[in-house]
Coordinates of C-alpha atoms and ligand atoms in Angstrom, one line a residue:
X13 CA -21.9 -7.8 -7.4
X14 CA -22.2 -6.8 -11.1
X15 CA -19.5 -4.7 -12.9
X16 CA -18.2 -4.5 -16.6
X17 CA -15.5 -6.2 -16.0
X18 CA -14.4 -8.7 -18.9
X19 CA -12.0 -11.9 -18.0
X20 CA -9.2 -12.7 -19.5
X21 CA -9.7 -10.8 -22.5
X22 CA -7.2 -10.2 -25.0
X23 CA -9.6 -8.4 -27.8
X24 CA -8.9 -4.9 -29.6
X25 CA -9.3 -2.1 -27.1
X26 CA -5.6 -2.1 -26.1
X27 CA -2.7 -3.9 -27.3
X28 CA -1.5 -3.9 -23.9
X29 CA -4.3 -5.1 -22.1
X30 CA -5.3 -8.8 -20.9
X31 CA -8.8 -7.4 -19.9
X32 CA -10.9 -4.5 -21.2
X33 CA -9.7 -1.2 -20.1
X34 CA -12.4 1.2 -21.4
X35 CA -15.1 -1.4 -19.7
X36 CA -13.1 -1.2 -16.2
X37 CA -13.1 2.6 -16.9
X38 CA -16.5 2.8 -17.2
X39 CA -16.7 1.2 -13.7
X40 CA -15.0 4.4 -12.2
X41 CA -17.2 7.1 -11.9
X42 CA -15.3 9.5 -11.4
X43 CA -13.2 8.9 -14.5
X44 CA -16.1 10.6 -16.0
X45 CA -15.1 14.4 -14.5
X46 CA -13.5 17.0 -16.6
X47 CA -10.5 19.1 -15.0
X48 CA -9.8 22.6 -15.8
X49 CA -11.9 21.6 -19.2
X50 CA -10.1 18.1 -19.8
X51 CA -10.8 14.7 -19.6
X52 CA -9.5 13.4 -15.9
X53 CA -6.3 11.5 -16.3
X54 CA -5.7 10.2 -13.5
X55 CA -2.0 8.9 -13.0
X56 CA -1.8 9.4 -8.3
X57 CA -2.9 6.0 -7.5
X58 CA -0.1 5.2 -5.4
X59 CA -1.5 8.2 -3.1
X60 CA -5.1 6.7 -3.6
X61 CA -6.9 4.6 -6.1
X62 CA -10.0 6.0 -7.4
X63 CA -13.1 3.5 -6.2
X64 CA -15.5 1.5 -8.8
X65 CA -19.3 2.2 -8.6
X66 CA -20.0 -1.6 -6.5
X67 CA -17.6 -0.1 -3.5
X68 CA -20.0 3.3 -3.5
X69 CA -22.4 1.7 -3.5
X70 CA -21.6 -0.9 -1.3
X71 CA -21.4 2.0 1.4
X72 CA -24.9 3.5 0.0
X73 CA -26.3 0.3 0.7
X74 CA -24.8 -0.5 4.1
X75 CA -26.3 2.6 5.6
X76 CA -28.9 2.0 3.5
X77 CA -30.4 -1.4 5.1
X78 CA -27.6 -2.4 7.6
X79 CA -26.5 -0.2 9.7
X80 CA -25.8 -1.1 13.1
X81 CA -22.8 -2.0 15.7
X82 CA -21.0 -5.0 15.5
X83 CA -20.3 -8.0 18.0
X84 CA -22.6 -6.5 20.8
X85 CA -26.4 -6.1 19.7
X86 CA -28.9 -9.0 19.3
X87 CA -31.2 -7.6 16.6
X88 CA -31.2 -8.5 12.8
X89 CA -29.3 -5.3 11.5
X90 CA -26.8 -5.7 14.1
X91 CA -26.1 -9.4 13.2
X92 CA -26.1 -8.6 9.8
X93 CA -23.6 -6.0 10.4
X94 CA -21.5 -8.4 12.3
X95 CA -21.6 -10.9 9.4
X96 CA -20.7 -8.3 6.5
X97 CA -17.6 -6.8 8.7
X98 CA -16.6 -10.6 9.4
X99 CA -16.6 -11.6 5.7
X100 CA -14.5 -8.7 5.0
X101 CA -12.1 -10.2 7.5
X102 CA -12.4 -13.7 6.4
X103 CA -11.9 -12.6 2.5
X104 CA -8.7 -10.0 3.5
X105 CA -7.5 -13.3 4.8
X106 CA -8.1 -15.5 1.7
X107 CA -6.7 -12.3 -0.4
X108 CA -3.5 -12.5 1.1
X109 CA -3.0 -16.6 0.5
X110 CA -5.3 -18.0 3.4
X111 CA -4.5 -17.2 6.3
X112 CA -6.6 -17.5 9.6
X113 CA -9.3 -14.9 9.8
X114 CA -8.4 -14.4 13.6
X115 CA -4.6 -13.3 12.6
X116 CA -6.2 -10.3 10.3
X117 CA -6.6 -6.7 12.6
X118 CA -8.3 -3.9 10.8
X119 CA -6.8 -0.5 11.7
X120 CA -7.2 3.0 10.0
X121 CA -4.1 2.5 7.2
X122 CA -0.8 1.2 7.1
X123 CA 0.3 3.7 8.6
X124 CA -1.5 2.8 12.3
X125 CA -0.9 -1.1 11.2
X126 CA 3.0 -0.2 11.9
X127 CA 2.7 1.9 14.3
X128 CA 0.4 -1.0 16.4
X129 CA 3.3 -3.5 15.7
X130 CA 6.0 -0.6 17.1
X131 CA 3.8 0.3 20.0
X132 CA 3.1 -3.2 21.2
X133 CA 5.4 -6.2 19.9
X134 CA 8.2 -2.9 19.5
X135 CA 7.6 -1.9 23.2
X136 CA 7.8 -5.4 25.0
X137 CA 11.0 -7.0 22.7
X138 CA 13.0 -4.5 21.7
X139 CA 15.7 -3.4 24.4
X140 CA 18.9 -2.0 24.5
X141 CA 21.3 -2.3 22.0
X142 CA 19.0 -4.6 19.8
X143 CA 19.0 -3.6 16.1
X144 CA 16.3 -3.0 13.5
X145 CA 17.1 -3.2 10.3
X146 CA 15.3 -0.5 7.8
X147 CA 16.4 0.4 4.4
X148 CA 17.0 3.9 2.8
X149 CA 14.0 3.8 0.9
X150 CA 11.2 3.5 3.8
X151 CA 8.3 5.9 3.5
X152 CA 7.8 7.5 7.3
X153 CA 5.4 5.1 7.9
X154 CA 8.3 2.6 8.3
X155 CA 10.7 4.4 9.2
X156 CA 9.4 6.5 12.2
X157 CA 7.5 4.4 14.4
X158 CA 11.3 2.3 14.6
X159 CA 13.2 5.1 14.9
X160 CA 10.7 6.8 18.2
X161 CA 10.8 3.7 19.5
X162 CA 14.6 2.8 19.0
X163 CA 14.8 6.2 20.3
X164 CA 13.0 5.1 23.7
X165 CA 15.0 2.0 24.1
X166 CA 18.5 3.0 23.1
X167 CA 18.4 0.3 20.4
X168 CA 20.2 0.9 16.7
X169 CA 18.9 1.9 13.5
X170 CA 20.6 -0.1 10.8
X171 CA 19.6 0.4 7.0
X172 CA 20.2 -1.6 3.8
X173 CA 21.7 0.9 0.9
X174 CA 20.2 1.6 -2.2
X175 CA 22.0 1.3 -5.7
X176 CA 22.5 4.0 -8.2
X177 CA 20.2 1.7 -10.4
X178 CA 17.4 1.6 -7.3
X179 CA 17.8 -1.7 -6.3
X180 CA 18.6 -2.2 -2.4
X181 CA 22.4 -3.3 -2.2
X182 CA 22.7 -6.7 -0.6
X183 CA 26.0 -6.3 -0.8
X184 CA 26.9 -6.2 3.2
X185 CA 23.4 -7.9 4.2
X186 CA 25.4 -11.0 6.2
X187 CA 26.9 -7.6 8.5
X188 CA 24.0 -5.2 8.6
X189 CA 21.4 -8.0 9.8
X190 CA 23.7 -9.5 12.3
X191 CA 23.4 -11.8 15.6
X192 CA 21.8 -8.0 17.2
X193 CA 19.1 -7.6 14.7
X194 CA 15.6 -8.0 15.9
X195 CA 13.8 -7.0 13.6
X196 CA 14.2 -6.6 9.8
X197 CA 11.1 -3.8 8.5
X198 CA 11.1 -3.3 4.8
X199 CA 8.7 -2.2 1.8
X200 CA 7.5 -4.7 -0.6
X201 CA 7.2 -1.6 -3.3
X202 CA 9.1 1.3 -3.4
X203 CA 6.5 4.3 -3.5
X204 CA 8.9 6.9 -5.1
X205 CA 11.2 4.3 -7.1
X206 CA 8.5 1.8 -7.9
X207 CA 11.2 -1.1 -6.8
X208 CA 9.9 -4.5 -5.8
X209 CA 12.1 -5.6 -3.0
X210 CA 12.9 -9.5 -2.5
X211 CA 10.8 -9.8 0.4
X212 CA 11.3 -13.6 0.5
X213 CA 15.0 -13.7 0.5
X214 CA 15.6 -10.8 3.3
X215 CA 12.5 -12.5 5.7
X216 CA 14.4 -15.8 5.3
X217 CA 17.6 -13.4 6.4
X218 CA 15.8 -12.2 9.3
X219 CA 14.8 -15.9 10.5
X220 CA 18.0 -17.0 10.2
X221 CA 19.2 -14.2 12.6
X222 CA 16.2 -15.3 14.9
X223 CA 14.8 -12.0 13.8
X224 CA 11.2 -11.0 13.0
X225 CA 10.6 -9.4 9.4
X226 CA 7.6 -6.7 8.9
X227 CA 6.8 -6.4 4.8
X228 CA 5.2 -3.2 4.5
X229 CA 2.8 -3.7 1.9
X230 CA 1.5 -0.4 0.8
X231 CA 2.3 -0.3 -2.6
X232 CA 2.4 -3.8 -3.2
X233 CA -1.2 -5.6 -2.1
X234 CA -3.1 -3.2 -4.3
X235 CA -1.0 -4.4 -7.4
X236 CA 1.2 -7.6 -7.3
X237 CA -0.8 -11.4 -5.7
X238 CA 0.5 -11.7 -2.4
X239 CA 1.2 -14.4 -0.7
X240 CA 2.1 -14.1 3.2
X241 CA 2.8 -17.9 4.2
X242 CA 4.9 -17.8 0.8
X243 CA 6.7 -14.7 1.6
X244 CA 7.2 -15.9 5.0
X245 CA 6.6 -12.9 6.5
X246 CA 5.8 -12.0 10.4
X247 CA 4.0 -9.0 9.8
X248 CA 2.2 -7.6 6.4
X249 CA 0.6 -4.3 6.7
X250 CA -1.3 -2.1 4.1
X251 CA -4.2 -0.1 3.1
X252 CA -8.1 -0.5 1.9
X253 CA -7.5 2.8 -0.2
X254 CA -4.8 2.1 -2.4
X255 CA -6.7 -1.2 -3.5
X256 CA -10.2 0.3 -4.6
X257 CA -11.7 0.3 -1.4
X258 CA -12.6 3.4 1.2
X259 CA -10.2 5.8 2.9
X260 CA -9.7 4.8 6.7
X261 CA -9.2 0.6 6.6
X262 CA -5.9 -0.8 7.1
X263 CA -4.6 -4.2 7.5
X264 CA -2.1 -5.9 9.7
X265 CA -1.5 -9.7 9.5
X266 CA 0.5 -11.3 12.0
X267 CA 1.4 -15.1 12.7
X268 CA -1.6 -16.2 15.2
X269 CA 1.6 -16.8 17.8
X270 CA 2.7 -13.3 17.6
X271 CA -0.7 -11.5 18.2
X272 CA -1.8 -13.7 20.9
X273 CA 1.3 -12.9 23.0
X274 CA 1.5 -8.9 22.0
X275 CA -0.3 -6.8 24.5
X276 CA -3.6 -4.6 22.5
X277 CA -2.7 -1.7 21.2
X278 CA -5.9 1.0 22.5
X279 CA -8.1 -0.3 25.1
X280 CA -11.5 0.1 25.8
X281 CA -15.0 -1.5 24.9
X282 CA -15.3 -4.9 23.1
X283 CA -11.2 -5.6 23.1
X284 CA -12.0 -7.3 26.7
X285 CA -12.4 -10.4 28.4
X286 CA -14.2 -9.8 31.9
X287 CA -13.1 -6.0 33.6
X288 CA -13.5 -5.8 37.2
X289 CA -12.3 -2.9 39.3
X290 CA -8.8 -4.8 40.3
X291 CA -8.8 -7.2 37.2
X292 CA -8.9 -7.3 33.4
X293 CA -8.4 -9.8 30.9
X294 CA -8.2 -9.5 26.7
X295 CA -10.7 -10.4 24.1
X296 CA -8.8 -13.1 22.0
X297 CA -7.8 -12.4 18.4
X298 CA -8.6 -9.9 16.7
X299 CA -10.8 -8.5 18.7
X300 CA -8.3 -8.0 21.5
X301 CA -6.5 -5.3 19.0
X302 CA -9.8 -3.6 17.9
X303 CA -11.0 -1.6 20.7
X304 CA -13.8 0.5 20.5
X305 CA -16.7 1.2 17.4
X306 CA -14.6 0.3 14.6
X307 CA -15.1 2.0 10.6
X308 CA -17.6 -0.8 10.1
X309 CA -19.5 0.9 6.6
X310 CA -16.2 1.1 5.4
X311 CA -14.8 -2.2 6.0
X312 CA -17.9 -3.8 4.8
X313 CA -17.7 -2.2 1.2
X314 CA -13.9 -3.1 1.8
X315 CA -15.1 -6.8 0.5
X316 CA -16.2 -5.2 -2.7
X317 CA -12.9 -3.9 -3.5
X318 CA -11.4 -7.8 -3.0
X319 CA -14.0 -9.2 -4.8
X320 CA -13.5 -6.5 -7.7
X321 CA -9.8 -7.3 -8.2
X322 CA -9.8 -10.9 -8.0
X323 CA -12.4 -11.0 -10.7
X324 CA -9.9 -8.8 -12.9
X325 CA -7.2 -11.2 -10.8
X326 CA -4.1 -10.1 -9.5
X327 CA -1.7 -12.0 -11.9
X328 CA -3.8 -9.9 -14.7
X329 CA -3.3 -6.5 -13.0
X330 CA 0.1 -7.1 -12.5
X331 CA 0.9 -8.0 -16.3
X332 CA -1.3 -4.6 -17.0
X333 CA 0.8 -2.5 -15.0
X334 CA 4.2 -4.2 -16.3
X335 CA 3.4 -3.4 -19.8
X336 CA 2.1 0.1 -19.4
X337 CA 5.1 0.6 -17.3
X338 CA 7.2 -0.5 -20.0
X339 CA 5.7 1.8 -22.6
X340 CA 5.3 4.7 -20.3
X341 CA 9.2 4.6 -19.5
X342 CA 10.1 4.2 -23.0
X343 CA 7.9 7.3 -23.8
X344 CA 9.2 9.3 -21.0
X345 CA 12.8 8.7 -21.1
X346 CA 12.2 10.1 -24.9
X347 CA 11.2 13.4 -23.5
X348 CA 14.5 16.1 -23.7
X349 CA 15.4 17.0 -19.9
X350 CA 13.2 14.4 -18.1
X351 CA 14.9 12.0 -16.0
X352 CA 13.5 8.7 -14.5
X353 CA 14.6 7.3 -11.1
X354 CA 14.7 3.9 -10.3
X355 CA 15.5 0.4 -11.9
X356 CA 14.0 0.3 -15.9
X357 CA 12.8 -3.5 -15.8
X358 CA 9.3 -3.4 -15.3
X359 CA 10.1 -7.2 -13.9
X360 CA 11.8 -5.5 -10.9
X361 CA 9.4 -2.5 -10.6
X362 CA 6.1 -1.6 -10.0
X363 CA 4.0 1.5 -12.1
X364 CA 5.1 3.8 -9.4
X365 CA 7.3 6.1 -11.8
X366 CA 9.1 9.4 -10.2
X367 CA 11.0 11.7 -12.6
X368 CA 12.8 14.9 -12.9
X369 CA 13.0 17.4 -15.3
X370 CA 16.1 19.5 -15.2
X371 CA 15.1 22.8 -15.7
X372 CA 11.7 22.6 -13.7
X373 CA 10.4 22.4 -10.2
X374 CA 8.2 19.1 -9.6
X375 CA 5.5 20.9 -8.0
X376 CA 5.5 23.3 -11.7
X377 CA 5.3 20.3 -13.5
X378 CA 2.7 18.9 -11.8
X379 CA 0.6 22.5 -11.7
X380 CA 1.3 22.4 -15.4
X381 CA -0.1 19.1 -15.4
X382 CA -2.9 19.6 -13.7
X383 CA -4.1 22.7 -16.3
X384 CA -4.5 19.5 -18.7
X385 CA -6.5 17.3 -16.5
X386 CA -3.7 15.7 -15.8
X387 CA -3.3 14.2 -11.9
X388 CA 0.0 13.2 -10.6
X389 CA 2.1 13.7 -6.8
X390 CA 4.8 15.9 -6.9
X391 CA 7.1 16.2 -3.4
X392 CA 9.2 14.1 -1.2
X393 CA 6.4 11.4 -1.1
X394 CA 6.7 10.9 2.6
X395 CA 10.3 9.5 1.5
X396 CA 12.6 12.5 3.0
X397 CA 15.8 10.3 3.6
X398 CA 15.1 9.0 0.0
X399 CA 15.2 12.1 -1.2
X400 CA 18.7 12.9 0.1
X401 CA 20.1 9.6 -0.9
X402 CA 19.0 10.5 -4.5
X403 CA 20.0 14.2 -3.8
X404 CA 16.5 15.1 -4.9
X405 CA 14.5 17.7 -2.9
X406 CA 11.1 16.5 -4.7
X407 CA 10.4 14.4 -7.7
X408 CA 6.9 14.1 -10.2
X409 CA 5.3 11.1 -9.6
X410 CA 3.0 9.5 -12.0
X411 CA 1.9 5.9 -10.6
X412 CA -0.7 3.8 -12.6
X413 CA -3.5 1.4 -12.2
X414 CA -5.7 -1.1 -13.8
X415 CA -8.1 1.8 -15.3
X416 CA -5.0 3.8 -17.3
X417 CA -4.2 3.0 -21.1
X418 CA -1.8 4.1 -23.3
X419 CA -3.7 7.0 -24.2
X420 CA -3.5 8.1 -20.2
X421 CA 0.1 7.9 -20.8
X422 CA 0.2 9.6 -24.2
X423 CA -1.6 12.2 -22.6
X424 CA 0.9 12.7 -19.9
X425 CA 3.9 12.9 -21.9
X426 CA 2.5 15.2 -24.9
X427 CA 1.3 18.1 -21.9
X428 CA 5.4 17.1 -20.7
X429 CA 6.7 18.0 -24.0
X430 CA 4.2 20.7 -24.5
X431 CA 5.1 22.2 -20.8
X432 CA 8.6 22.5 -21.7
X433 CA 7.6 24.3 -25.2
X434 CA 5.3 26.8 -22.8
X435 CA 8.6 27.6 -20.2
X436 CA 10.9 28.1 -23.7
X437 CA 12.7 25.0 -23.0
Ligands
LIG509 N1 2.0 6.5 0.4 C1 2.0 8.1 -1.4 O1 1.6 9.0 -2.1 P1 -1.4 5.2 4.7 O2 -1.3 6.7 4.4 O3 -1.3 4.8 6.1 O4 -2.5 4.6 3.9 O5 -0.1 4.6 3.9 C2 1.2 5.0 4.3 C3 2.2 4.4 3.4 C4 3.1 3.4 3.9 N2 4.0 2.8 3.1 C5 4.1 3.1 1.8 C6 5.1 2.4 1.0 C7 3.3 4.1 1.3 O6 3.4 4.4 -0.1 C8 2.3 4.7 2.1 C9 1.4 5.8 1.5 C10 1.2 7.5 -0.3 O7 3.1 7.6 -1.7 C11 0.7 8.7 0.6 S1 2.0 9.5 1.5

């Protein structure tokens, strides 16, 4: 894999950065595109990251000369395209702090990794009266799934507070994950409030409890190093296209223990052991979970996303996005009427950065935005009981990533002052 990246590099481009950002833009193609007669600033990467030329063409290439179906034919391009899906597996696993390669399940997003965990470990161990444990600032994707299948079971939804400042409020944690809890489900990264939960500390709650503890990792992998056996996690979940790679890859890691005695999750070809027409037995892990033609092309040029970052390397992105956090808060909170939510220490948050401004709708700023080549989310962000807990209907959301600069955020906040100078504010 070639790409511009530079190590470790501390030279003139940007005060703020420990690698080259115009080289890593230059990766991007897509950077290159004008909007409404602007430069693309791209600022929605907690939607979805924008993908560097080696994943294109990593797909390209895959059609190109590989493409076949896995773990069935005998031929050259089909063991090829065994190999190239299995290294993906094998490097999601090292990616995450070594793990097995067998306790790694590729799914379509985080979103169906949950849902898998609700549907299968949810269905056989949660009963009546059991608790799960959520915590008010869930997107749907961890939030539903529990609550349908609490639902089902007559078990209790139980949720850890937020503070005015953003931060979840311990304060009751010994009460709310109690002798009944079962399972403790939380987000690593807030997507609207950019909070970085202490994962550690709650999973080593749950275990205490005898609980099991799901991190959802959505916002989190793509940006922080992870480290599952550290975290002490049961289940981490997230998704190939926050993290460079292609739309339609997800991840779910679970403790070998777990997945081996969870039913699968869809059934049909290649999840099987032996079918007979009275009898059938599972695949082991994964394959047990991964029923049918999986998105090979997309998994395979999954690998060049990992291989991508850990070149930049996670500690490196994470500094990045501290400091141009930092700077963008400190130029936004500057801005008459616009109002930040969530905690202000980039040490406690992520570049996920929702605001307000009081005399305008979200969705104006962002169309406003948007006339300047400007990209951002404005809404609920999947986030709906968030919203009500911060007695927002919607917020702007501008969320960064290892390709934005100061001049990305300069950009953003001079078309904020000049929006409100447009409206006679
Ligand atoms: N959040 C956002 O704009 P999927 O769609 O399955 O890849 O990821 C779902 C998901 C789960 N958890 C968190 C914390 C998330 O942020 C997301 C996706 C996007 O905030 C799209 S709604």
């Amino acid at each position: 894999m070639t790409s511009n990246i530079t190590r470790n590099r501390t030279a003139a481009a940007s005060p703020l950065s420990r690698f080259d950002i115009e080289k890593i833009k230059a990766d991007f193609p897509i950077l290159n595109e004008t909007v409404n007669g602007n430069r693309l600033v791209y600022l929605d990467n907690a939607a979805t990251s924008q993908k560097p030329r080696v994943v294109i063409n990593a797909i390209i290439e895959y059609y190109r000369k590989t493409n076949a179906n896995i773990h069935r034919g005998l031929h050259k391009l089909a063991e090829d395209a065994t190999r190239a899906y299995e290294a993906t597996r094998a490097h999601t696993a090292s990616f995450i702090g070594g793990v097995a390669s067998e306790e790694i399940i590729f799914t379509r997003g985080t979103t169906e990794s949950i849902n898998l965990v609700a549907c299968t470990w949810g269905e056989e161990n949660i009963h009546e009266g059991d608790e799960i444990v959520i915590t008010e600032m869930e997107h749907h994707a961890n939030f539903i799934p529990w609550f349908m299948l609490a639902k089902k079971k007559k078990a209790v939804i139980r949720r850890i507070p937020i503070t005015v400042c953003g931060h979840l409020d311990l304060n009751n944690i010994d009460e709310i994950i109690n002798p009944r809890t079962k399972l403790v489900a939380v987000t690593h990264m807030s997507n609207v409030l950019g909070t970085i939960n202490p994962i550690k500390e709650l999973a080593a709650k749950a275990h205490a409890r005898k609980a099991l503890f799901l991190a959802d990792g959505a916002q989190a992998a793509p940006h922080l190093p992870v480290d599952v056996k550290d975290l002490d996690v049961d289940f981490y979940v997230f998704s190939s296209h926050k993290m460079l790679g292609p739309t339609g890859v997800g991840v779910l890691y679970a403790r070998r223990e777990l997945l081996e005695n969870m039913p699968p999750f869809n059934f049909g070809g290649e999840m099987i052991s032996e079918v007979s027409f009275d009898r059938v037995t599972w695949a082991d892990i994964p394959h047990k979970f991964e029923a049918g033609t999986p998105n090979i092309a997309d998994v395979v040029a999954y690998h060049a996303a990992l291989t991508y970052l850990e070149e930049i390397g996670m500690e490196n992105i994470h500094r990045h996005e501290m400091e141009l956090t930092g700077y963008a808060i400190e130029k936004l909170s500057r801005i008459e009427g616009i109002e930040i939510q969530g905690p202000q220490d980039v040490t406690q948050r992520g570049g996920a950065i929702s605001f307000t401004d009081k005399d305008l709708h979200p969705h104006d700023i962002s169309t406003f935005l948007d006339s300047k080549g400007v990209a951002i989310r404005a809404g609920h962000h999947c986030a709906q009981p968030l919203m009500r807990v911060l007695g927002k209907i919607a917020t702007a959301r501008a969320s960064l990533y290892i390709y934005n600069n100061e001049d990305d955020i300069d950009i953003l906040c001079n078309a904020l002052v000049e929006m409100r100078r447009y409206f006679g504010l």
